[in-house]
Coordinates of N, CA and C in Angstrom, one line a residue:
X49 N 120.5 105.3 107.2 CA 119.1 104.9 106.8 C 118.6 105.8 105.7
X50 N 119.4 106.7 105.2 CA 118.9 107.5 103.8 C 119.1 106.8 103.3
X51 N 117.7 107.3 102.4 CA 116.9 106.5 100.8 C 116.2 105.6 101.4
X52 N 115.8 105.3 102.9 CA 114.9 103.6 102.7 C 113.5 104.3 103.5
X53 N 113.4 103.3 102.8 CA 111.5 103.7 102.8 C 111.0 103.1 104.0
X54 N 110.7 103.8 104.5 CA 110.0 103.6 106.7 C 109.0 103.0 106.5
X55 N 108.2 102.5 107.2 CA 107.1 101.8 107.6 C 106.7 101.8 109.0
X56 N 105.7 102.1 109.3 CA 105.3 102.5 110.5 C 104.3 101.2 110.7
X57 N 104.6 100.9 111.6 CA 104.1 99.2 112.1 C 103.2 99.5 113.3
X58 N 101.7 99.1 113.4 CA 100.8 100.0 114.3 C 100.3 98.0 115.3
X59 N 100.5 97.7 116.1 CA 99.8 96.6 116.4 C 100.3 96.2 118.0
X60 N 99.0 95.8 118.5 CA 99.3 95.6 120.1 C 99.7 94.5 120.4
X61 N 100.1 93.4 119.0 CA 100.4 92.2 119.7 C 102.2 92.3 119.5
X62 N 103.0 92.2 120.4 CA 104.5 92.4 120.4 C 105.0 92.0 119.7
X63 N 105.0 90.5 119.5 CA 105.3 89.6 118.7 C 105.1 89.0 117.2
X64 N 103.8 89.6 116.7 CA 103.4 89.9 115.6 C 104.2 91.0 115.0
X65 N 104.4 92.0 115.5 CA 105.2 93.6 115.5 C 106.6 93.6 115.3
X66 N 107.0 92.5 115.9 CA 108.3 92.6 116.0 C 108.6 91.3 114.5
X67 N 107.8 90.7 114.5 CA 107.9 89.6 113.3 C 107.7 90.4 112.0
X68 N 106.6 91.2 111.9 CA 106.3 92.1 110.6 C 107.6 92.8 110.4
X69 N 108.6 93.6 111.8 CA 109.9 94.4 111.5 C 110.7 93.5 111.0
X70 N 111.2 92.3 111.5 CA 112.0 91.6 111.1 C 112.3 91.7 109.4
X71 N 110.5 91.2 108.4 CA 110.8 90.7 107.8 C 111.0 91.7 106.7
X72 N 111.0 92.8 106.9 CA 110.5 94.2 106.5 C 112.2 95.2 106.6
X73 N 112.6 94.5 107.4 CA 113.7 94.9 108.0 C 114.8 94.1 107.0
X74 N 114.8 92.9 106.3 CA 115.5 92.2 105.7 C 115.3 92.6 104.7
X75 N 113.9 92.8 104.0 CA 113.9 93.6 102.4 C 114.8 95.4 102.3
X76 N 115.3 95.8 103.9 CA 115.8 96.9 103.5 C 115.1 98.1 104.0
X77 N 114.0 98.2 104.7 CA 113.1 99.2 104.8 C 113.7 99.6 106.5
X78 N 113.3 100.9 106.6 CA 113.0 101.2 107.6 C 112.0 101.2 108.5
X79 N 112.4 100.6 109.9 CA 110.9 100.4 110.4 C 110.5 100.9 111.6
X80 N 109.6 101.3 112.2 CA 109.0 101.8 113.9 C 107.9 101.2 113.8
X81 N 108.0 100.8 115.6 CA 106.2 100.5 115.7 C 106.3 100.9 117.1
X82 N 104.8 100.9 117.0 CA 104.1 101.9 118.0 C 102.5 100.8 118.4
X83 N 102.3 100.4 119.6 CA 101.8 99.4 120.0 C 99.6 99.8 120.1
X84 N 99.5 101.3 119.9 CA 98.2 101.9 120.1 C 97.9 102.6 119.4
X85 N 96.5 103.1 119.0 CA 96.3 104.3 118.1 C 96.6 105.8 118.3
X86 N 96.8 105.9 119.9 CA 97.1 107.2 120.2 C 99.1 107.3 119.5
X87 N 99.3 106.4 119.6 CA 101.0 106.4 119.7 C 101.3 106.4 118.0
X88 N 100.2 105.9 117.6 CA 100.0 106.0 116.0 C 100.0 107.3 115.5
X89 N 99.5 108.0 116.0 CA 99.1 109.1 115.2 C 99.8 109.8 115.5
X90 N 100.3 110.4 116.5 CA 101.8 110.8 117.0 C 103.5 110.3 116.1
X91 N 103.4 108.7 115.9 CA 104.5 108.8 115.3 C 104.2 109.0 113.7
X92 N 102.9 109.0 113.0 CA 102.7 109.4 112.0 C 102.9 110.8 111.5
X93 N 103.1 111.8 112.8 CA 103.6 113.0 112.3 C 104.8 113.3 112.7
X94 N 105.9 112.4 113.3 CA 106.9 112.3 113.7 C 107.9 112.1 112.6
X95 N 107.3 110.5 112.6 CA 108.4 109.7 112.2 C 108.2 109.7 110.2
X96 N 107.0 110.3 110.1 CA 106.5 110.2 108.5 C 106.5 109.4 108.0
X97 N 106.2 108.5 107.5 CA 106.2 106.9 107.4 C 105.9 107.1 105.9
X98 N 106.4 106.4 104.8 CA 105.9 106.3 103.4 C 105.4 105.0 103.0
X99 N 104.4 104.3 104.0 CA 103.2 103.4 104.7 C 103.1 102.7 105.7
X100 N 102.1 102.6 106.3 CA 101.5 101.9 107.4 C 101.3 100.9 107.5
X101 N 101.6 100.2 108.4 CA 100.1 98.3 108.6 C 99.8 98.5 109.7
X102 N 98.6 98.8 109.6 CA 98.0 99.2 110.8 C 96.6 98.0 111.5
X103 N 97.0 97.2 112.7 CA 96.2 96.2 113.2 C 94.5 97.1 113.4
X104 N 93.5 96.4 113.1 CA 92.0 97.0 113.1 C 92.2 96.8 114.5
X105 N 92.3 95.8 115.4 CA 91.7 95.7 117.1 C 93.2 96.4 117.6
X106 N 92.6 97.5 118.1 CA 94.4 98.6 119.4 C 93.2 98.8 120.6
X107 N 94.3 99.2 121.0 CA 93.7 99.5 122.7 C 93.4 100.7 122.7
X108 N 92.4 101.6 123.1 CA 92.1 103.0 122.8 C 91.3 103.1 121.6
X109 N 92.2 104.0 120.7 CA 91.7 104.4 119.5 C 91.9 103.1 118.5
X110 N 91.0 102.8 117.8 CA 91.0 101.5 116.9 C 91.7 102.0 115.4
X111 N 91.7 101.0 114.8 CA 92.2 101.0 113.5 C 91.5 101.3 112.9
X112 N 90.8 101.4 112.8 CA 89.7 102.2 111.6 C 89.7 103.8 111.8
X113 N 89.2 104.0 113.2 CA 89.5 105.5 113.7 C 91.0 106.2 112.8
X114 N 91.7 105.5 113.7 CA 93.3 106.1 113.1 C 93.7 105.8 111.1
X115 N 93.0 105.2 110.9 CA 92.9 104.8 109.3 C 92.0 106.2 108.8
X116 N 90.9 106.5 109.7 CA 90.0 107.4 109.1 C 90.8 109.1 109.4
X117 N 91.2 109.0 110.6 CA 92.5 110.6 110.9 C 93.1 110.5 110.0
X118 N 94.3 109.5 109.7 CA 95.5 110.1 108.8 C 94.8 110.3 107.6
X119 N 93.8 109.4 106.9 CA 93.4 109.8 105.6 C 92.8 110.9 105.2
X120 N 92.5 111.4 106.4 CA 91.9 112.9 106.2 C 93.1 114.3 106.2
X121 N 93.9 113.6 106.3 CA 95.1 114.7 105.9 C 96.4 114.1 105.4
X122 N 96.3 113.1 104.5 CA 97.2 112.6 104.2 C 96.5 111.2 103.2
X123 N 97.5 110.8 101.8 CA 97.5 110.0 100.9 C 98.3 108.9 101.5
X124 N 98.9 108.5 102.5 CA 99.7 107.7 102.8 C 99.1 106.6 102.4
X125 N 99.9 105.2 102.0 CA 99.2 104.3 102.1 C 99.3 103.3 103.0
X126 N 97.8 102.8 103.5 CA 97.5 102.4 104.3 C 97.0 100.9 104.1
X127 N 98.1 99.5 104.9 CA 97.6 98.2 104.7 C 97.3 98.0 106.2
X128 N 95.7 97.7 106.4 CA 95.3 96.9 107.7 C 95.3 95.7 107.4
X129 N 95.5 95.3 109.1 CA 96.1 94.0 109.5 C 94.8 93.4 110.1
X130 N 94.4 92.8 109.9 CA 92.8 91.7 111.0 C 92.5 90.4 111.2
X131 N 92.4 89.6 112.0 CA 91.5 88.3 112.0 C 90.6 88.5 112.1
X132 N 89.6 89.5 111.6 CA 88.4 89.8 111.1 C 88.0 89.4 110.1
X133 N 87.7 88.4 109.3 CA 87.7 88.3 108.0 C 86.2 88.3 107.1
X134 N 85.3 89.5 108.2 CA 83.9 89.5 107.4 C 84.3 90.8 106.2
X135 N 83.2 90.2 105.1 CA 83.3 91.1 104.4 C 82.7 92.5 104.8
X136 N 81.9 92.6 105.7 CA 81.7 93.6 106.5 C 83.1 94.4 106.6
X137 N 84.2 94.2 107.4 CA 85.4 94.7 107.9 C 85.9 94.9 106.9
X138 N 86.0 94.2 105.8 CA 87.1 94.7 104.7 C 86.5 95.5 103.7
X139 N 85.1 95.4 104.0 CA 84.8 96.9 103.2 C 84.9 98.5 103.6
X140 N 84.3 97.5 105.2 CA 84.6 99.2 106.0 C 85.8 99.9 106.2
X141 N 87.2 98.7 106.1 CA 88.4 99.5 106.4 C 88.7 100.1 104.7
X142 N 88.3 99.7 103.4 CA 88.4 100.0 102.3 C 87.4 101.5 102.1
X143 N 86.4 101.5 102.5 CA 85.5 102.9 102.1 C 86.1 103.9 103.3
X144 N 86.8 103.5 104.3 CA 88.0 104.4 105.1 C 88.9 104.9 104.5
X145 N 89.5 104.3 103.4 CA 90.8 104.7 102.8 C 92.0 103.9 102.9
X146 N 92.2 103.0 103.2 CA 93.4 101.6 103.6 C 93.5 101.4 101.7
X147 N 94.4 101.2 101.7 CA 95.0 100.7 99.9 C 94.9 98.7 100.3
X148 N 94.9 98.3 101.1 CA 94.6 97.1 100.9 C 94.1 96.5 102.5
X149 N 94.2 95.4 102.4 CA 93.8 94.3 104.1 C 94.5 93.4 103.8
X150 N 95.4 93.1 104.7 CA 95.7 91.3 104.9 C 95.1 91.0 106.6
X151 N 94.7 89.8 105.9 CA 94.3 88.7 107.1 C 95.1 88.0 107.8
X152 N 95.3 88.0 109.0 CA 96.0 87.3 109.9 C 94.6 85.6 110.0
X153 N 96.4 84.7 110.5 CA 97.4 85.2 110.2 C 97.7 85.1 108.4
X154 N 99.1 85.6 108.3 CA 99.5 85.7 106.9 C 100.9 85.7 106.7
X155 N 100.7 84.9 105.1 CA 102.7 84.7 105.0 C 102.9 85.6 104.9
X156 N 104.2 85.2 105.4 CA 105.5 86.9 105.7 C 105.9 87.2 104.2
X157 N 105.9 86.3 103.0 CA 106.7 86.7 101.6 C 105.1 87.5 100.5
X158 N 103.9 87.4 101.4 CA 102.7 87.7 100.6 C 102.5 89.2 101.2
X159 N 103.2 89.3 102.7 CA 103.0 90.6 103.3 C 104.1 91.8 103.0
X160 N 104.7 91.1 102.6 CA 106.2 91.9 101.7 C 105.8 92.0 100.5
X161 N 105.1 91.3 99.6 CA 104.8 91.5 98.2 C 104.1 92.8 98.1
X162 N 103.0 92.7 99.2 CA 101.9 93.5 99.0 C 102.4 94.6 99.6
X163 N 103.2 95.2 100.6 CA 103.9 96.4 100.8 C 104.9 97.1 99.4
X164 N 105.5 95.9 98.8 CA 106.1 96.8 97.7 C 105.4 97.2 96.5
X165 N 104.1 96.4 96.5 CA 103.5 96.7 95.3 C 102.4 98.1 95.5
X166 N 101.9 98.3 97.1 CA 101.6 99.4 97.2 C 102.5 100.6 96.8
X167 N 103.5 100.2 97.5 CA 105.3 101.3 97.5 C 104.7 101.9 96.1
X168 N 105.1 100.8 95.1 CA 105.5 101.0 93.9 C 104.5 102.0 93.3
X169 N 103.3 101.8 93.9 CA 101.8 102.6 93.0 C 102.5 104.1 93.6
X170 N 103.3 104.2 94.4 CA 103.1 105.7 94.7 C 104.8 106.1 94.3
X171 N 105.5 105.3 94.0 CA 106.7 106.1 93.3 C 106.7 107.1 92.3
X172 N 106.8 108.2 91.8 CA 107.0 109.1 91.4 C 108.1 108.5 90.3
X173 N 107.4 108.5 88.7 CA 107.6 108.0 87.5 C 109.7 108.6 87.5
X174 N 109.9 107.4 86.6 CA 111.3 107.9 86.3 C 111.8 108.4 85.6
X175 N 112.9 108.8 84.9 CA 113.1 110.3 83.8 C 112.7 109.3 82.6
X176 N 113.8 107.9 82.5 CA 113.0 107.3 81.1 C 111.7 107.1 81.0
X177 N 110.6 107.3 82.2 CA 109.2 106.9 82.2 C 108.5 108.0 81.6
X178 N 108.9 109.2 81.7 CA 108.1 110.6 81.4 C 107.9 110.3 80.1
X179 N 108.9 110.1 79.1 CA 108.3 109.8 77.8 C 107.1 109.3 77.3
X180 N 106.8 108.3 78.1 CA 105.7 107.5 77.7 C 104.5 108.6 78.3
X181 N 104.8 109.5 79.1 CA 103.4 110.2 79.8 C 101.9 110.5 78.6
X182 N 102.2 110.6 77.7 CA 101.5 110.6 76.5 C 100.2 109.4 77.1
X183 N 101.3 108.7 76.7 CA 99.9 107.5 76.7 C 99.4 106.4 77.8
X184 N 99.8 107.7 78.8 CA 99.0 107.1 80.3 C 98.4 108.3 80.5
X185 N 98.1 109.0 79.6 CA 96.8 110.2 80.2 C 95.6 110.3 79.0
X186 N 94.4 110.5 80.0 CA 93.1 110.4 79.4 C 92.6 111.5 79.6
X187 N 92.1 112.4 78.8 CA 91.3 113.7 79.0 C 89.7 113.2 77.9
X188 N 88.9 114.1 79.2 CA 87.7 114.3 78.7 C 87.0 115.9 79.4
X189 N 85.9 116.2 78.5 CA 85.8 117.8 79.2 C 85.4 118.0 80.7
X190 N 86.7 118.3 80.9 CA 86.4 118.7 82.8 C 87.1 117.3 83.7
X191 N 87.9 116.8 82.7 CA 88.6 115.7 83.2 C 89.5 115.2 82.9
X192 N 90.7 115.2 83.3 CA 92.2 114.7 83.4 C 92.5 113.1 83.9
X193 N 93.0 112.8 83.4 CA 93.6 111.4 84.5 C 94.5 110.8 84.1
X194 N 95.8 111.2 84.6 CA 97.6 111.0 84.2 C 98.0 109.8 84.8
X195 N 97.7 108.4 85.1 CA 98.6 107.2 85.0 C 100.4 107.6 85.7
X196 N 100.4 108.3 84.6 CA 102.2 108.4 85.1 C 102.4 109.2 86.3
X197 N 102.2 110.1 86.3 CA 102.2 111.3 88.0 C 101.3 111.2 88.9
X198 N 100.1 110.1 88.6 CA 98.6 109.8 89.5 C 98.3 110.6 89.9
X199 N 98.1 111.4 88.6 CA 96.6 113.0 89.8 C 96.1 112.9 88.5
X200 N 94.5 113.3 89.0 CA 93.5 113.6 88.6 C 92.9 115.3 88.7
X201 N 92.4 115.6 87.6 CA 91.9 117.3 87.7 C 90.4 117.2 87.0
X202 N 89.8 117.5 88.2 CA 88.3 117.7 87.7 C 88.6 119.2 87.6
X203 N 87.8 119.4 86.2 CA 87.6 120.6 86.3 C 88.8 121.9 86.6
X204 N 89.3 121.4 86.4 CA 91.2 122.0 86.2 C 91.4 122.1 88.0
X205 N 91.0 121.5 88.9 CA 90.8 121.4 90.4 C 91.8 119.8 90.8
X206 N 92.4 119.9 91.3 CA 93.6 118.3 91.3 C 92.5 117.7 92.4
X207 N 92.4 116.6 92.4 CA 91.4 115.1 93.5 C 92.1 114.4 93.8
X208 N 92.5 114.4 95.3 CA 93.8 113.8 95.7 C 92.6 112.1 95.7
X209 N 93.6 111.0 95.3 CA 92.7 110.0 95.2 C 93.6 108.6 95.7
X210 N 93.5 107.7 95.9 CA 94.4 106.8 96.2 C 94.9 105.3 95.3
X211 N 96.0 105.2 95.2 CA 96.2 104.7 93.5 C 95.4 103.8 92.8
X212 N 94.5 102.7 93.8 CA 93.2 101.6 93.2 C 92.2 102.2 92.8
X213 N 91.9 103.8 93.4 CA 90.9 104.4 92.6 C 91.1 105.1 91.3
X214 N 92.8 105.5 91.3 CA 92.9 106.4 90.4 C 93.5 105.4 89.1
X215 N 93.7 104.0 89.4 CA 93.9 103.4 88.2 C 92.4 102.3 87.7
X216 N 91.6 102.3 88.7 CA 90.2 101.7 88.4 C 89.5 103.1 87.4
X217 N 90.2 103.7 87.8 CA 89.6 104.9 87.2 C 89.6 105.5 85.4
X218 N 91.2 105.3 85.2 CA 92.1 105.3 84.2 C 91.4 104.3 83.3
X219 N 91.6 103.1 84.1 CA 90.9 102.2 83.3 C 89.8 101.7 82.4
X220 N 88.6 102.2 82.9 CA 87.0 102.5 82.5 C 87.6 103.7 81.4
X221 N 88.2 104.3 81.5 CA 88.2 105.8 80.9 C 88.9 105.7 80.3
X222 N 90.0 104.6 79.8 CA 90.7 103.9 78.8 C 90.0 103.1 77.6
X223 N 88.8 102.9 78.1 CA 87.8 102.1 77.2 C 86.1 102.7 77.4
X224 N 86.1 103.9 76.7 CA 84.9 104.1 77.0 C 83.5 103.6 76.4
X225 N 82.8 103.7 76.7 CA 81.0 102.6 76.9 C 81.4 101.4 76.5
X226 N 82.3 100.8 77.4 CA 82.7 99.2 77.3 C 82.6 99.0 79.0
X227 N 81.7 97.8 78.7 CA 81.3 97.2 80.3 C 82.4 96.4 81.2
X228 N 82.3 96.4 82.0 CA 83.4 95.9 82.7 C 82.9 94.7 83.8
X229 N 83.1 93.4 84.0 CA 82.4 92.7 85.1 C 83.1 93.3 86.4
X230 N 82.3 93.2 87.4 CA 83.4 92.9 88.9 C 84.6 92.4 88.7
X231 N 84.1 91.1 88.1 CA 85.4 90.2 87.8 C 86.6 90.4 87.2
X232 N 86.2 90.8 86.4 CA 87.7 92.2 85.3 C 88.2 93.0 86.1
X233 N 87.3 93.5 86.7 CA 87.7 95.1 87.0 C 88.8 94.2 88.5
X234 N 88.7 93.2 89.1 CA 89.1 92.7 90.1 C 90.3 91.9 89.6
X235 N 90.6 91.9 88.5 CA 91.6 91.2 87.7 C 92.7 92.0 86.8
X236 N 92.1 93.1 86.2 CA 92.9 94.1 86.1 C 93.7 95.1 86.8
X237 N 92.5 95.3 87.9 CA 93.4 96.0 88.6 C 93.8 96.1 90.0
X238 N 93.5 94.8 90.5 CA 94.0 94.7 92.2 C 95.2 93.3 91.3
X239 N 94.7 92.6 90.3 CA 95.6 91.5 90.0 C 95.3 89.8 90.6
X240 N 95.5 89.0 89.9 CA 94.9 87.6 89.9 C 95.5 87.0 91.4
X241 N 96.4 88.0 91.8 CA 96.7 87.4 93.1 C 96.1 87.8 94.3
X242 N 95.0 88.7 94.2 CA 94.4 89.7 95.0 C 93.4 88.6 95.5
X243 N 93.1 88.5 96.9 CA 92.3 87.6 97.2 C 91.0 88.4 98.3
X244 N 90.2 88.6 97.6 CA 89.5 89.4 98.1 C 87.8 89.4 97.3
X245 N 86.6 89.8 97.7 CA 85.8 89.3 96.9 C 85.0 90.9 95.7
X246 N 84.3 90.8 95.2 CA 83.8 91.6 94.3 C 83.2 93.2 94.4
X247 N 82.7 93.2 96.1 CA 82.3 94.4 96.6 C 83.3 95.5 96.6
X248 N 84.8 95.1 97.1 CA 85.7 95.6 96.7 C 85.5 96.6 95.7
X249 N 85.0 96.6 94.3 CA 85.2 97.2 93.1 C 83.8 98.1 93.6
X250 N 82.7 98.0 94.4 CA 81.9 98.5 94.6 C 82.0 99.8 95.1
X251 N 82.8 99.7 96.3 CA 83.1 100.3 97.1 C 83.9 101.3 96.7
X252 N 84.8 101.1 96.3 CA 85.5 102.1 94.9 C 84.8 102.8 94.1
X253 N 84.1 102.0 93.1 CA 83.3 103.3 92.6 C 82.0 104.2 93.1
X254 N 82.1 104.0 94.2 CA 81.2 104.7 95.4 C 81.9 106.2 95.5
X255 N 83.2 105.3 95.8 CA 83.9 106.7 96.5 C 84.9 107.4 94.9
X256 N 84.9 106.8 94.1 CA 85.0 108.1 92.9 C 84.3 108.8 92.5
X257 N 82.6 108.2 92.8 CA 81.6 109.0 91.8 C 81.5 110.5 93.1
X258 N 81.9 110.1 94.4 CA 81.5 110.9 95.1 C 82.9 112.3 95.1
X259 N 84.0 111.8 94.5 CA 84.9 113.0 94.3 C 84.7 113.4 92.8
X260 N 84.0 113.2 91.8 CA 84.3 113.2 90.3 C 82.8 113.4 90.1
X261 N 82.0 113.5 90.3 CA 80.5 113.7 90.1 C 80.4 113.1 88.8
X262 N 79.1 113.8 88.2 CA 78.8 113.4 86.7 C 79.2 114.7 86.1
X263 N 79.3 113.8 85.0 CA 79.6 115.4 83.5 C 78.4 115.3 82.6
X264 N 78.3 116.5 81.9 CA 77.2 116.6 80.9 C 77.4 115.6 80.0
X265 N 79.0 114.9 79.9 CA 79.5 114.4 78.9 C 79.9 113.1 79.1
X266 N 79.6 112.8 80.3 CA 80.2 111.8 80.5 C 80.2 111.0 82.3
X267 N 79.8 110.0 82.7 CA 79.5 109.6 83.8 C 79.9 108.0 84.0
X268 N 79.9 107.7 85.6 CA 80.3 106.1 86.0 C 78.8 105.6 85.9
X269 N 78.8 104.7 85.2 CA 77.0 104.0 84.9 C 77.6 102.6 85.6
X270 N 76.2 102.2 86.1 CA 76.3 100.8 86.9 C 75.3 100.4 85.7
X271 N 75.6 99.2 85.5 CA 75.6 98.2 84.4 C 74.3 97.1 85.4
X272 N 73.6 97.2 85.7 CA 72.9 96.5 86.7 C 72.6 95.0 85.7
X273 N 73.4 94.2 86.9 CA 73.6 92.4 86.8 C 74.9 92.2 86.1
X274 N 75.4 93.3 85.6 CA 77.1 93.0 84.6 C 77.9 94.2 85.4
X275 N 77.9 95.1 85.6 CA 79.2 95.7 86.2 C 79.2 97.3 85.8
X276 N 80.1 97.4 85.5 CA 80.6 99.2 85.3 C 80.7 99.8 84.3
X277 N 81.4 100.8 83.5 CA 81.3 101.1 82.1 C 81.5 102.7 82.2
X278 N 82.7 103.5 82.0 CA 82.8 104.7 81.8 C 81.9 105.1 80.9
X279 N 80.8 106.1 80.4 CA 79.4 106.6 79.6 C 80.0 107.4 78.9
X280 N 80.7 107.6 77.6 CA 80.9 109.3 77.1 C 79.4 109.4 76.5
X281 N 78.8 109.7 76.4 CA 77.4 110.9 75.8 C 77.5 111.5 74.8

């Protein structure tokens, strides 16, 4: 099983668990599941998982709880699983720290897409890719933001961040005092297949302005009735 990328499968329904391994198990990955949140968080420091799908309703400790533990010591990424489908829940598991939500139920070829495209945000660039590092990084005074290696340095200080914020990020700051709708910003960068509604982008830039503060030189401005807009000053 060297070189394949684990997936730690968190959900109390057996048969869901064992269907999510199967199909996860056919793309090549490695997989464990663990049926509760206590058993979660245990094989999360076991088994190291290089991501999660983790069910919001467990017995015990919930999905949100265990979404909110590992995130607090750990960048893993994290897709919850719910027939919850208020936007309530999918904000709350997003301002937790989850890199995405699927809704049950859900196709098995949409739940594999969206595991490898998380994967992919967190692979570590390849030797032909370093080249280009140039022109995936954005500096402003007291601010870094490298695309290719995804770390961010306020203040010469690294901000561990998680890849939707750190390329919503890039992005505004790729185009500065240019406005951005929800709608863009939801089309650039989750992608036209992303089904999900516009608070999303909210909730994001909630939680950057709260790791990245303002600069004398430069700040996230809300565009009130149009959207967003990196400010240089």
């Amino acid at each position: 099983m060297a070189g394949k990328q684990k997936i730690l499968i968190v959900d109390d329904d057996e048969n869901i668990a064992e269907l999510i391994s199967l199909y996860l198990t056919k793309e090549c990955f490695d997989t464990k599941i663990v049926y509760d949140g206590e058993a979660a968080l245990s094989a999360f420091d076991t088994y190291q998982p290089g991501l999660i799908l983790l069910d919001v309703m467990l017995p015990g400790i919930d999905g949100y709880q265990v979404c909110r533990e590992i995130r607090a010591r750990s960048q893993t990424p994290i897709i919850m699983l719910s027939a919850k489908g208020e936007v309530f829940d999918k904000v709350l598991g997003l301002e937790l720290g989850a890199d995405d939500y699927i809704m049950k139920p859900f196709d098995s070829k949409e739940m594999v897409a969206r595991v490898k495209a998380v994967l992919r945000r967190y692979q570590p660039a390849k030797p032909e890719e370093r080249a280009e590092s140039q022109s995936k990084l954005v500096e402003y005074p007291g601010l870094s933001i490298n695309l290719t290696n995804y770390s961010v340095l306020v203040n010469r200080q690294n901000v561990d961040m998680p890849p939707k914020e750190l390329e919503l990020l890039y992005f505004l700051a790729s185009s500065p005092n240019q406005v951005f709708t929800r709608e863009q910003l939801l089309d650039h960068i989750w992608g036209y297949e992303y089904i999900g509604d516009t608070r999303t982008v909210d909730v994001h830039i909630k939680r950057l302005r709260e790791k990245i503060g303002d600069h004398s030189s430069w700040n996230l401005r809300t565009v009130w009735g149009i959207g967003y807009k990196f400010e240089v000053k």
